[in-house]
Amino acid sequence: LVLTAILVAAVLAMIALVSALAALALRSTGVAGSRAGNAWRLAFSSARRRRHQTVLQMLVFSITLMALLSLTLLRTDLLDDWQAQLPEDAPNHFMMNINEPQVAGMQRYFRENGIPPRPFYPMVSAGLLTINGDSARQLWGAGEPRGTMTESAGTEAEEAEAGAEADRRIANRQITWTPDLPPDNEVVEGQWWGDDPRPGLVSVEDDYAERLGIEPGDELRFESGGQEFTATVHNLRSVQWDNMQPNFFFIFSPGSLDPAGASYLSTVQLDEEEKPLLNPLLREFPTVVVLEIDALIEQVQRIIDQVSAAVELIAVLVLLAGALVLLACVNATLDERFRENAVLRALGARQRLIMSALVIEFAFIGLVAGAIATLGTEAMLYYLQTEVFGQAFRPHYWAWFAGPISGTVLIGALGAAATRRVVHTSPLIVLREMS
């Protein structure tokens, strides 16, 4: 129900906004038309007289073109931008379930085959219990200082859902310990523990810390394997999660945890011709699990292409529906257009002038619809790039040409074809029918 309500509200807000922009563009034709030639004045005057139908046509086609532009950009530019942000040496294989005695042998194997070894991170599963003695489960999402916790005023279902979300976020986190700051991690508050760290320190990812109100100097209590232990927050880190590197919410200083029972995680970057090296590696270390990230990315790309193709089919149907709306609006005004053009022809207007006015009228509708569609597409992609994909926004300049031009050509051609017989019908026949 909530998702449906959000969708309906978004559609209604889009309709209201697009209608307002279309009406504003239509109102501006009064000044522009007075300074233009005869065909332009006739076109803008006709569009203003049929204000409601003109705004409806702009609304339908702007939403249709926005859907088509959005799909195109999502399939091409947005995914390309994400892949371009990955470093050239980004690993394309994750290796997991590595035992401590296997680490040295795997490092030796990679060195012998000319592949630079990457860090091996020990991992254990742990759950955060308390923050300075307060329950971490109750503090999740509060972002408030300890001691000022507020009671939630939701229904039992909402409270249960919030509790389940807190359990997912707090329990069973994979934690590690290392003397070195991992790649693409940056200390934003406090300091890293340097060359000679003391045990009992922990570094926390900054967004996660913000959700729980964690600050440097706080004492955290964890549970792992039935045993509890405490650590002092030494610093907060920002993490680039899309760098294809092992990343962790909690990183402990060396000596903070008992390494017994830990499994190790590492990565490796292999070219296509180097992938056969994995076969003897897995025969020597059969318990190791290898994930081919590039294969997963290709599979995700195929799924996106398939889903996009299905949605594009719907977009084409919407485009056809928009064309039918345009034809319906034109047919509803044919009698009026016959009478107007018959009078203009009787007063000496040429067929070329009237046809030019009709083309300009519908091309103007397409131009405005295309411009609004491009603006809406860029706004949507700005949100997706900055909030969902975590990318820096990059304007899609070709869309600012493709949107208005495609709208102008498409709707101008449809409108001109639908009203062609208005121009070619003899004004004498129309005037006789009027009388």
mmCIF file of C-alpha atoms in Angstrom, residues 5-384:
data_model
loop_
_atom_site.group_PDB
_atom_site.id
_atom_site.type_symbol
_atom_site.label_atom_id
_atom_site.label_comp_id
_atom_site.label_asym_id
_atom_site.label_seq_id
_atom_site.Cartn_x
_atom_site.Cartn_y
_atom_site.Cartn_z
ATOM 1 C CA ALA A 5 0.623 5.369 -2.664
ATOM 2 C CA ILE A 6 4.114 6.703 -3.373
ATOM 3 C CA LEU A 7 3.831 5.717 -7.045
ATOM 4 C CA VAL A 8 0.403 7.326 -7.451
ATOM 5 C CA ALA A 9 1.543 10.493 -5.669
ATOM 6 C CA ALA A 10 4.653 10.682 -7.861
ATOM 7 C CA VAL A 11 2.593 10.296 -11.043
ATOM 8 C CA LEU A 12 0.120 12.970 -9.925
ATOM 9 C CA ALA A 13 2.966 15.320 -9.001
ATOM 10 C CA MET A 14 4.595 14.689 -12.394
ATOM 11 C CA ILE A 15 1.320 15.406 -14.206
ATOM 12 C CA ALA A 16 0.851 18.649 -12.276
ATOM 13 C CA LEU A 17 4.435 19.803 -12.859
ATOM 14 C CA VAL A 18 4.499 18.927 -16.557
ATOM 15 C CA SER A 19 1.103 20.554 -17.106
ATOM 16 C CA ALA A 20 2.320 23.736 -15.425
ATOM 17 C CA LEU A 21 5.473 23.825 -17.556
ATOM 18 C CA ALA A 22 3.451 23.178 -20.722
ATOM 19 C CA ALA A 23 0.983 25.945 -19.870
ATOM 20 C CA LEU A 24 3.868 28.327 -19.168
ATOM 21 C CA ALA A 25 5.478 27.504 -22.514
ATOM 22 C CA LEU A 26 2.138 28.002 -24.249
ATOM 23 C CA ARG A 27 1.620 31.361 -22.591
ATOM 24 C CA SER A 28 5.027 32.546 -23.800
ATOM 25 C CA THR A 29 3.921 32.087 -27.417
ATOM 26 C CA GLY A 30 1.841 35.253 -27.209
ATOM 27 C CA VAL A 31 4.864 37.538 -27.188
ATOM 28 C CA ALA A 32 6.923 35.335 -29.506
ATOM 29 C CA GLY A 33 4.109 35.010 -32.041
ATOM 30 C CA SER A 34 3.552 38.737 -32.288
ATOM 31 C CA ARG A 35 7.152 39.196 -33.452
ATOM 32 C CA ALA A 36 7.205 36.276 -35.893
ATOM 33 C CA GLY A 37 5.964 35.813 -39.437
ATOM 34 C CA ASN A 38 2.432 35.064 -40.545
ATOM 35 C CA ALA A 39 2.787 31.272 -40.341
ATOM 36 C CA TRP A 40 4.194 31.459 -36.803
ATOM 37 C CA ARG A 41 1.412 33.795 -35.675
ATOM 38 C CA LEU A 42 -1.222 31.447 -37.091
ATOM 39 C CA ALA A 43 0.432 28.412 -35.445
ATOM 40 C CA PHE A 44 0.747 29.959 -31.998
ATOM 41 C CA SER A 45 -2.725 31.436 -32.156
ATOM 42 C CA SER A 46 -4.174 28.022 -33.001
ATOM 43 C CA ALA A 47 -2.257 26.370 -30.157
ATOM 44 C CA ARG A 48 -3.524 28.946 -27.631
ATOM 45 C CA ARG A 49 -7.139 28.611 -28.785
ATOM 46 C CA ARG A 50 -6.938 24.868 -28.143
ATOM 47 C CA ARG A 51 -5.089 25.313 -24.879
ATOM 48 C CA HIS A 52 -6.405 22.257 -23.036
ATOM 49 C CA GLN A 53 -5.795 19.861 -25.919
ATOM 50 C CA THR A 54 -2.347 21.321 -26.521
ATOM 51 C CA VAL A 55 -1.345 20.902 -22.867
ATOM 52 C CA LEU A 56 -2.694 17.324 -22.898
ATOM 53 C CA GLN A 57 -0.606 16.484 -25.956
ATOM 54 C CA MET A 58 2.509 18.019 -24.384
ATOM 55 C CA LEU A 59 1.856 16.047 -21.192
ATOM 56 C CA VAL A 60 1.407 12.688 -22.906
ATOM 57 C CA PHE A 61 4.406 13.005 -25.185
ATOM 58 C CA SER A 62 6.738 14.472 -22.567
ATOM 59 C CA ILE A 63 6.116 11.511 -20.235
ATOM 60 C CA THR A 64 6.485 9.086 -23.142
ATOM 61 C CA LEU A 65 9.750 10.621 -24.353
ATOM 62 C CA MET A 66 11.059 10.793 -20.776
ATOM 63 C CA ALA A 67 10.484 7.056 -20.395
ATOM 64 C CA LEU A 68 12.322 6.325 -23.636
ATOM 65 C CA LEU A 69 15.232 8.650 -22.806
ATOM 66 C CA SER A 70 15.525 7.270 -19.275
ATOM 67 C CA LEU A 71 15.680 3.683 -20.488
ATOM 68 C CA THR A 72 18.280 4.549 -23.089
ATOM 69 C CA LEU A 73 20.499 6.396 -20.628
ATOM 70 C CA LEU A 74 20.124 3.723 -17.948
ATOM 71 C CA ARG A 75 21.213 1.020 -20.382
ATOM 72 C CA THR A 76 24.160 2.942 -21.772
ATOM 73 C CA ASP A 77 25.582 5.987 -20.041
ATOM 74 C CA LEU A 78 24.729 5.169 -16.424
ATOM 75 C CA LEU A 79 26.202 1.651 -16.501
ATOM 76 C CA ASP A 80 29.177 2.884 -18.516
ATOM 77 C CA ASP A 81 29.782 5.642 -15.933
ATOM 78 C CA TRP A 82 29.730 3.076 -13.126
ATOM 79 C CA GLN A 83 32.146 0.757 -14.887
ATOM 80 C CA ALA A 84 34.420 3.694 -15.793
ATOM 81 C CA GLN A 85 34.776 4.518 -12.078
ATOM 82 C CA LEU A 86 36.354 1.138 -11.376
ATOM 83 C CA PRO A 87 40.164 1.241 -11.257
ATOM 84 C CA GLU A 88 41.982 -0.421 -14.139
ATOM 85 C CA ASP A 89 43.535 -2.936 -11.749
ATOM 86 C CA ALA A 90 40.238 -3.642 -9.944
ATOM 87 C CA PRO A 91 40.112 -7.320 -8.946
ATOM 88 C CA ASN A 92 37.715 -9.527 -10.850
ATOM 89 C CA HIS A 93 37.902 -12.617 -8.603
ATOM 90 C CA PHE A 94 37.084 -12.974 -4.904
ATOM 91 C CA MET A 95 38.664 -15.864 -2.995
ATOM 92 C CA MET A 96 36.946 -16.951 0.217
ATOM 93 C CA ASN A 97 36.968 -19.741 2.810
ATOM 94 C CA ILE A 98 40.769 -19.672 2.988
ATOM 95 C CA ASN A 99 42.365 -21.250 6.064
ATOM 96 C CA GLU A 100 45.374 -19.640 7.704
ATOM 97 C CA PRO A 101 47.836 -22.409 6.646
ATOM 98 C CA GLN A 102 46.741 -21.912 3.005
ATOM 99 C CA VAL A 103 47.578 -18.188 2.879
ATOM 100 C CA ALA A 104 51.343 -18.584 2.434
ATOM 101 C CA GLY A 105 50.907 -21.268 -0.234
ATOM 102 C CA MET A 106 48.452 -19.179 -2.257
ATOM 103 C CA GLN A 107 50.707 -16.124 -2.067
ATOM 104 C CA ARG A 108 53.637 -18.227 -3.273
ATOM 105 C CA TYR A 109 51.554 -19.654 -6.141
ATOM 106 C CA PHE A 110 50.612 -16.182 -7.399
ATOM 107 C CA ARG A 111 54.188 -14.897 -7.152
ATOM 108 C CA GLU A 112 55.508 -17.891 -9.111
ATOM 109 C CA ASN A 113 53.031 -17.145 -11.905
ATOM 110 C CA GLY A 114 53.811 -13.420 -12.043
ATOM 111 C CA ILE A 115 50.553 -12.251 -10.434
ATOM 112 C CA PRO A 116 50.996 -9.625 -7.693
ATOM 113 C CA PRO A 117 49.423 -10.971 -4.488
ATOM 114 C CA ARG A 118 46.850 -8.805 -2.717
ATOM 115 C CA PRO A 119 46.138 -8.533 1.016
ATOM 116 C CA PHE A 120 44.534 -11.505 2.769
ATOM 117 C CA TYR A 121 41.962 -10.342 5.318
ATOM 118 C CA PRO A 122 41.063 -12.590 8.261
ATOM 119 C CA MET A 123 37.327 -12.650 8.964
ATOM 120 C CA VAL A 124 35.091 -13.753 11.806
ATOM 121 C CA SER A 125 31.381 -13.249 12.298
ATOM 122 C CA ALA A 126 30.406 -10.947 15.149
ATOM 123 C CA GLY A 127 27.368 -9.054 16.350
ATOM 124 C CA LEU A 128 27.331 -5.621 17.973
ATOM 125 C CA LEU A 129 25.626 -5.808 21.369
ATOM 126 C CA THR A 130 26.004 -2.486 23.161
ATOM 127 C CA ILE A 131 27.357 1.029 22.716
ATOM 128 C CA ASN A 132 28.588 2.470 25.994
ATOM 129 C CA GLY A 133 26.258 0.036 27.736
ATOM 130 C CA ASP A 134 23.149 0.907 25.679
ATOM 131 C CA SER A 135 21.536 -1.711 23.463
ATOM 132 C CA ALA A 136 22.721 -1.316 19.852
ATOM 133 C CA ARG A 137 19.438 -2.813 18.626
ATOM 134 C CA GLN A 138 17.425 -0.037 20.226
ATOM 135 C CA LEU A 139 19.843 2.652 19.070
ATOM 136 C CA TRP A 140 19.748 1.559 15.396
ATOM 137 C CA GLY A 141 18.512 4.439 13.229
ATOM 138 C CA ALA A 142 18.147 6.862 16.115
ATOM 139 C CA GLY A 143 21.316 8.819 15.393
ATOM 140 C CA GLU A 144 20.944 10.399 18.828
ATOM 141 C CA PRO A 145 23.357 10.645 21.741
ATOM 142 C CA ARG A 146 23.080 7.832 24.255
ATOM 143 C CA GLY A 147 20.806 8.597 27.163
ATOM 144 C CA THR A 148 18.270 10.483 25.010
ATOM 145 C CA MET A 149 16.552 7.498 23.429
ATOM 146 C CA THR A 150 12.934 8.108 22.453
ATOM 147 C CA GLU A 151 10.139 5.593 22.400
ATOM 148 C CA SER A 152 8.781 4.664 18.983
ATOM 149 C CA ALA A 153 5.136 5.441 18.407
ATOM 150 C CA GLY A 154 4.422 2.938 15.649
ATOM 151 C CA THR A 155 2.170 -0.041 15.384
ATOM 152 C CA GLU A 156 3.267 -3.482 16.540
ATOM 153 C CA ALA A 157 3.910 -4.492 12.926
ATOM 154 C CA GLU A 158 6.063 -1.410 12.323
ATOM 155 C CA GLU A 159 7.977 -2.011 15.538
ATOM 156 C CA ALA A 160 8.544 -5.642 14.592
ATOM 157 C CA GLU A 161 9.757 -4.630 11.137
ATOM 158 C CA ALA A 162 12.091 -2.021 12.621
ATOM 159 C CA GLY A 163 13.416 -4.599 15.060
ATOM 160 C CA ALA A 164 14.035 -7.096 12.265
ATOM 161 C CA GLU A 165 15.880 -4.428 10.280
ATOM 162 C CA ALA A 166 18.041 -3.636 13.319
ATOM 163 C CA ASP A 167 18.838 -7.323 13.761
ATOM 164 C CA ARG A 168 19.890 -7.632 10.131
ATOM 165 C CA ARG A 169 22.112 -4.569 10.351
ATOM 166 C CA ILE A 170 23.735 -5.307 13.683
ATOM 167 C CA ALA A 171 23.981 -9.086 14.034
ATOM 168 C CA ASN A 172 26.417 -11.359 12.177
ATOM 169 C CA ARG A 173 28.724 -8.782 10.650
ATOM 170 C CA GLN A 174 31.953 -9.994 9.070
ATOM 171 C CA ILE A 175 34.777 -8.188 10.870
ATOM 172 C CA THR A 176 38.526 -8.168 10.299
ATOM 173 C CA TRP A 177 41.779 -6.852 11.734
ATOM 174 C CA THR A 178 44.711 -5.343 9.882
ATOM 175 C CA PRO A 179 47.606 -2.950 10.584
ATOM 176 C CA ASP A 180 47.121 -1.090 7.292
ATOM 177 C CA LEU A 181 44.303 1.146 6.086
ATOM 178 C CA PRO A 182 42.586 -0.722 3.179
ATOM 179 C CA PRO A 183 42.537 0.841 -0.306
ATOM 180 C CA ASP A 184 39.897 3.525 -0.944
ATOM 181 C CA ASN A 185 39.242 3.856 2.805
ATOM 182 C CA GLU A 186 39.791 7.311 4.271
ATOM 183 C CA VAL A 187 39.852 8.291 7.934
ATOM 184 C CA VAL A 188 37.325 11.106 8.408
ATOM 185 C CA GLU A 189 37.461 11.406 12.193
ATOM 186 C CA GLY A 190 40.267 10.384 14.521
ATOM 187 C CA GLN A 191 43.521 8.774 13.339
ATOM 188 C CA TRP A 192 44.655 5.394 12.045
ATOM 189 C CA TRP A 193 46.562 3.336 14.600
ATOM 190 C CA GLY A 194 49.984 3.801 13.057
ATOM 191 C CA ASP A 195 52.979 1.452 13.002
ATOM 192 C CA ASP A 196 52.639 0.001 16.515
ATOM 193 C CA PRO A 197 48.926 -0.361 17.263
ATOM 194 C CA ARG A 198 47.698 -1.560 20.617
ATOM 195 C CA PRO A 199 45.002 -4.230 20.821
ATOM 196 C CA GLY A 200 41.410 -3.327 21.672
ATOM 197 C CA LEU A 201 40.859 -0.596 19.037
ATOM 198 C CA VAL A 202 38.209 -0.576 16.322
ATOM 199 C CA SER A 203 37.590 1.543 13.223
ATOM 200 C CA VAL A 204 33.923 2.031 12.186
ATOM 201 C CA GLU A 205 32.495 2.948 8.762
ATOM 202 C CA ASP A 206 31.162 6.507 9.060
ATOM 203 C CA ASP A 207 27.623 6.019 7.668
ATOM 204 C CA TYR A 208 27.093 2.994 9.892
ATOM 205 C CA ALA A 209 28.406 4.972 12.846
ATOM 206 C CA GLU A 210 26.030 7.830 12.064
ATOM 207 C CA ARG A 211 23.022 5.489 12.158
ATOM 208 C CA LEU A 212 24.035 4.386 15.650
ATOM 209 C CA GLY A 213 25.442 7.690 16.914
ATOM 210 C CA ILE A 214 28.912 6.154 17.362
ATOM 211 C CA GLU A 215 31.811 8.532 17.977
ATOM 212 C CA PRO A 216 35.552 8.072 18.626
ATOM 213 C CA GLY A 217 36.140 7.104 22.249
ATOM 214 C CA ASP A 218 32.910 5.069 22.546
ATOM 215 C CA GLU A 219 33.122 1.564 23.948
ATOM 216 C CA LEU A 220 31.524 -1.187 21.849
ATOM 217 C CA ARG A 221 30.748 -4.691 23.055
ATOM 218 C CA PHE A 222 30.580 -7.539 20.528
ATOM 219 C CA GLU A 223 29.664 -11.213 20.576
ATOM 220 C CA SER A 224 31.432 -13.781 18.416
ATOM 221 C CA GLY A 225 31.223 -17.558 18.705
ATOM 222 C CA GLY A 226 29.523 -17.365 22.083
ATOM 223 C CA GLN A 227 32.215 -15.096 23.544
ATOM 224 C CA GLU A 228 31.924 -11.382 24.256
ATOM 225 C CA PHE A 229 34.667 -8.770 23.926
ATOM 226 C CA THR A 230 34.937 -4.978 24.000
ATOM 227 C CA ALA A 231 36.796 -2.445 21.872
ATOM 228 C CA THR A 232 37.255 1.330 21.885
ATOM 229 C CA VAL A 233 36.360 3.311 18.774
ATOM 230 C CA HIS A 234 39.605 4.840 17.530
ATOM 231 C CA ASN A 235 38.449 6.417 14.266
ATOM 232 C CA LEU A 236 35.684 6.608 11.678
ATOM 233 C CA ARG A 237 36.294 5.742 7.999
ATOM 234 C CA SER A 238 34.611 6.529 4.717
ATOM 235 C CA VAL A 239 34.435 3.490 2.432
ATOM 236 C CA GLN A 240 34.082 3.342 -1.333
ATOM 237 C CA TRP A 241 31.816 0.317 -1.560
ATOM 238 C CA ASP A 242 31.823 -0.001 -5.365
ATOM 239 C CA ASN A 243 35.598 -0.415 -5.796
ATOM 240 C CA MET A 244 35.463 -4.222 -6.052
ATOM 241 C CA GLN A 245 37.688 -4.533 -2.975
ATOM 242 C CA PRO A 246 36.961 -6.278 0.344
ATOM 243 C CA ASN A 247 35.314 -3.680 2.596
ATOM 244 C CA PHE A 248 34.200 -3.927 6.211
ATOM 245 C CA PHE A 249 32.049 -1.971 8.637
ATOM 246 C CA PHE A 250 34.377 -2.831 11.536
ATOM 247 C CA ILE A 251 38.168 -3.139 11.341
ATOM 248 C CA PHE A 252 40.073 -3.996 14.530
ATOM 249 C CA SER A 253 43.673 -3.365 15.420
ATOM 250 C CA PRO A 254 45.953 -6.445 15.318
ATOM 251 C CA GLY A 255 45.841 -8.536 18.481
ATOM 252 C CA SER A 256 42.278 -7.503 19.357
ATOM 253 C CA LEU A 257 40.762 -10.861 18.411
ATOM 254 C CA ASP A 258 41.769 -14.489 18.692
ATOM 255 C CA PRO A 259 42.725 -15.566 15.139
ATOM 256 C CA ALA A 260 41.644 -19.145 15.829
ATOM 257 C CA GLY A 261 38.718 -20.099 13.644
ATOM 258 C CA ALA A 262 39.111 -17.166 11.253
ATOM 259 C CA SER A 263 38.779 -17.660 7.520
ATOM 260 C CA TYR A 264 40.579 -15.414 5.073
ATOM 261 C CA LEU A 265 39.340 -13.355 2.144
ATOM 262 C CA SER A 266 41.408 -12.001 -0.740
ATOM 263 C CA THR A 267 41.069 -10.861 -4.340
ATOM 264 C CA VAL A 268 42.996 -11.233 -7.547
ATOM 265 C CA GLN A 269 42.944 -9.575 -10.949
ATOM 266 C CA LEU A 270 43.246 -12.034 -13.831
ATOM 267 C CA ASP A 271 43.150 -11.383 -17.546
ATOM 268 C CA GLU A 272 41.210 -13.766 -19.745
ATOM 269 C CA GLU A 273 44.344 -15.691 -20.709
ATOM 270 C CA GLU A 274 45.364 -16.001 -17.029
ATOM 271 C CA LYS A 275 42.104 -17.556 -15.830
ATOM 272 C CA PRO A 276 43.277 -21.156 -16.493
ATOM 273 C CA LEU A 277 45.711 -20.612 -13.598
ATOM 274 C CA LEU A 278 42.733 -21.026 -11.265
ATOM 275 C CA ASN A 279 42.356 -24.718 -12.111
ATOM 276 C CA PRO A 280 45.661 -25.940 -10.566
ATOM 277 C CA LEU A 281 45.135 -23.481 -7.685
ATOM 278 C CA LEU A 282 41.765 -25.036 -6.817
ATOM 279 C CA ARG A 283 43.182 -28.548 -7.144
ATOM 280 C CA GLU A 284 45.889 -27.649 -4.629
ATOM 281 C CA PHE A 285 43.462 -25.825 -2.327
ATOM 282 C CA PRO A 286 40.094 -27.541 -2.875
ATOM 283 C CA THR A 287 38.302 -25.824 0.041
ATOM 284 C CA VAL A 288 38.809 -22.328 -1.423
ATOM 285 C CA VAL A 289 35.738 -20.700 -2.999
ATOM 286 C CA VAL A 290 36.371 -18.427 -6.007
ATOM 287 C CA LEU A 291 33.772 -15.952 -7.273
ATOM 288 C CA GLU A 292 34.252 -14.565 -10.778
ATOM 289 C CA ILE A 293 33.028 -10.994 -10.387
ATOM 290 C CA ASP A 294 33.377 -10.155 -14.072
ATOM 291 C CA ALA A 295 31.121 -13.102 -14.923
ATOM 292 C CA LEU A 296 28.575 -11.872 -12.372
ATOM 293 C CA ILE A 297 28.715 -8.369 -13.850
ATOM 294 C CA GLU A 298 28.146 -9.786 -17.325
ATOM 295 C CA GLN A 299 25.201 -11.799 -16.042
ATOM 296 C CA VAL A 300 23.726 -8.735 -14.364
ATOM 297 C CA GLN A 301 24.226 -6.833 -17.630
ATOM 298 C CA ARG A 302 22.348 -9.541 -19.528
ATOM 299 C CA ILE A 303 19.504 -9.431 -17.023
ATOM 300 C CA ILE A 304 19.355 -5.647 -17.297
ATOM 301 C CA ASP A 305 19.284 -5.917 -21.095
ATOM 302 C CA GLN A 306 16.430 -8.429 -20.956
ATOM 303 C CA VAL A 307 14.408 -6.363 -18.503
ATOM 304 C CA SER A 308 15.126 -3.206 -20.478
ATOM 305 C CA ALA A 309 13.945 -4.882 -23.677
ATOM 306 C CA ALA A 310 10.663 -5.781 -21.998
ATOM 307 C CA VAL A 311 10.234 -2.270 -20.629
ATOM 308 C CA GLU A 312 11.154 -0.788 -23.996
ATOM 309 C CA LEU A 313 8.320 -2.779 -25.555
ATOM 310 C CA ILE A 314 5.956 -1.169 -23.047
ATOM 311 C CA ALA A 315 7.495 2.237 -23.851
ATOM 312 C CA VAL A 316 6.836 1.679 -27.555
ATOM 313 C CA LEU A 317 3.219 0.815 -26.744
ATOM 314 C CA VAL A 318 3.007 4.000 -24.689
ATOM 315 C CA LEU A 319 4.427 5.919 -27.643
ATOM 316 C CA LEU A 320 1.753 4.434 -29.894
ATOM 317 C CA ALA A 321 -0.861 5.353 -27.311
ATOM 318 C CA GLY A 322 0.483 8.916 -27.332
ATOM 319 C CA ALA A 323 0.180 8.993 -31.103
ATOM 320 C CA LEU A 324 -3.448 7.860 -30.770
ATOM 321 C CA VAL A 325 -4.071 10.640 -28.249
ATOM 322 C CA LEU A 326 -2.653 13.143 -30.723
ATOM 323 C CA LEU A 327 -4.837 11.800 -33.534
ATOM 324 C CA ALA A 328 -7.894 11.838 -31.268
ATOM 325 C CA CYS A 329 -7.259 15.467 -30.327
ATOM 326 C CA VAL A 330 -6.774 16.401 -33.983
ATOM 327 C CA ASN A 331 -9.957 14.590 -35.065
ATOM 328 C CA ALA A 332 -11.887 16.349 -32.326
ATOM 329 C CA THR A 333 -10.897 19.706 -33.808
ATOM 330 C CA LEU A 334 -11.111 18.846 -37.519
ATOM 331 C CA ASP A 335 -14.454 20.592 -38.085
ATOM 332 C CA GLU A 336 -13.163 23.733 -36.418
ATOM 333 C CA ARG A 337 -9.916 23.586 -38.389
ATOM 334 C CA PHE A 338 -11.843 23.095 -41.667
ATOM 335 C CA ARG A 339 -13.877 26.222 -40.975
ATOM 336 C CA GLU A 340 -10.884 28.344 -39.920
ATOM 337 C CA ASN A 341 -8.781 27.346 -42.908
ATOM 338 C CA ALA A 342 -11.689 27.798 -45.317
ATOM 339 C CA VAL A 343 -12.098 31.386 -44.122
ATOM 340 C CA LEU A 344 -8.330 31.974 -44.400
ATOM 341 C CA ARG A 345 -8.298 30.551 -47.923
ATOM 342 C CA ALA A 346 -11.291 32.695 -48.899
ATOM 343 C CA LEU A 347 -9.383 35.748 -47.627
ATOM 344 C CA GLY A 348 -6.433 34.900 -49.853
ATOM 345 C CA ALA A 349 -4.186 32.723 -47.688
ATOM 346 C CA ARG A 350 -2.149 30.201 -49.655
ATOM 347 C CA GLN A 351 -2.052 26.455 -48.996
ATOM 348 C CA ARG A 352 1.652 26.733 -48.248
ATOM 349 C CA LEU A 353 1.040 29.295 -45.487
ATOM 350 C CA ILE A 354 -1.647 27.176 -43.807
ATOM 351 C CA MET A 355 0.383 23.975 -44.088
ATOM 352 C CA SER A 356 3.434 25.745 -42.645
ATOM 353 C CA ALA A 357 1.324 26.968 -39.719
ATOM 354 C CA LEU A 358 0.087 23.437 -38.998
ATOM 355 C CA VAL A 359 3.608 21.982 -39.113
ATOM 356 C CA ILE A 360 4.892 24.747 -36.822
ATOM 357 C CA GLU A 361 2.028 24.204 -34.362
ATOM 358 C CA PHE A 362 2.685 20.491 -33.925
ATOM 359 C CA ALA A 363 6.464 20.870 -34.095
ATOM 360 C CA PHE A 364 6.203 23.412 -31.264
ATOM 361 C CA ILE A 365 4.211 20.885 -29.200
ATOM 362 C CA GLY A 366 6.908 18.280 -29.871
ATOM 363 C CA LEU A 367 9.717 20.715 -29.047
ATOM 364 C CA VAL A 368 8.210 21.619 -25.668
ATOM 365 C CA ALA A 369 7.405 17.970 -24.886
ATOM 366 C CA GLY A 370 10.959 16.928 -25.766
ATOM 367 C CA ALA A 371 12.515 19.693 -23.661
ATOM 368 C CA ILE A 372 10.355 18.833 -20.636
ATOM 369 C CA ALA A 373 11.141 15.136 -21.108
ATOM 370 C CA THR A 374 14.878 15.840 -21.188
ATOM 371 C CA LEU A 375 14.653 17.993 -18.062
ATOM 372 C CA GLY A 376 12.717 15.276 -16.218
ATOM 373 C CA THR A 377 15.159 12.595 -17.369
ATOM 374 C CA GLU A 378 18.181 14.542 -16.138
ATOM 375 C CA ALA A 379 16.486 15.176 -12.781
ATOM 376 C CA MET A 380 15.740 11.474 -12.351
ATOM 377 C CA LEU A 381 19.240 10.426 -13.393
ATOM 378 C CA TYR A 382 20.756 13.009 -11.040
ATOM 379 C CA TYR A 383 18.984 11.298 -8.150
ATOM 380 C CA LEU A 384 19.984 7.822 -9.334
#
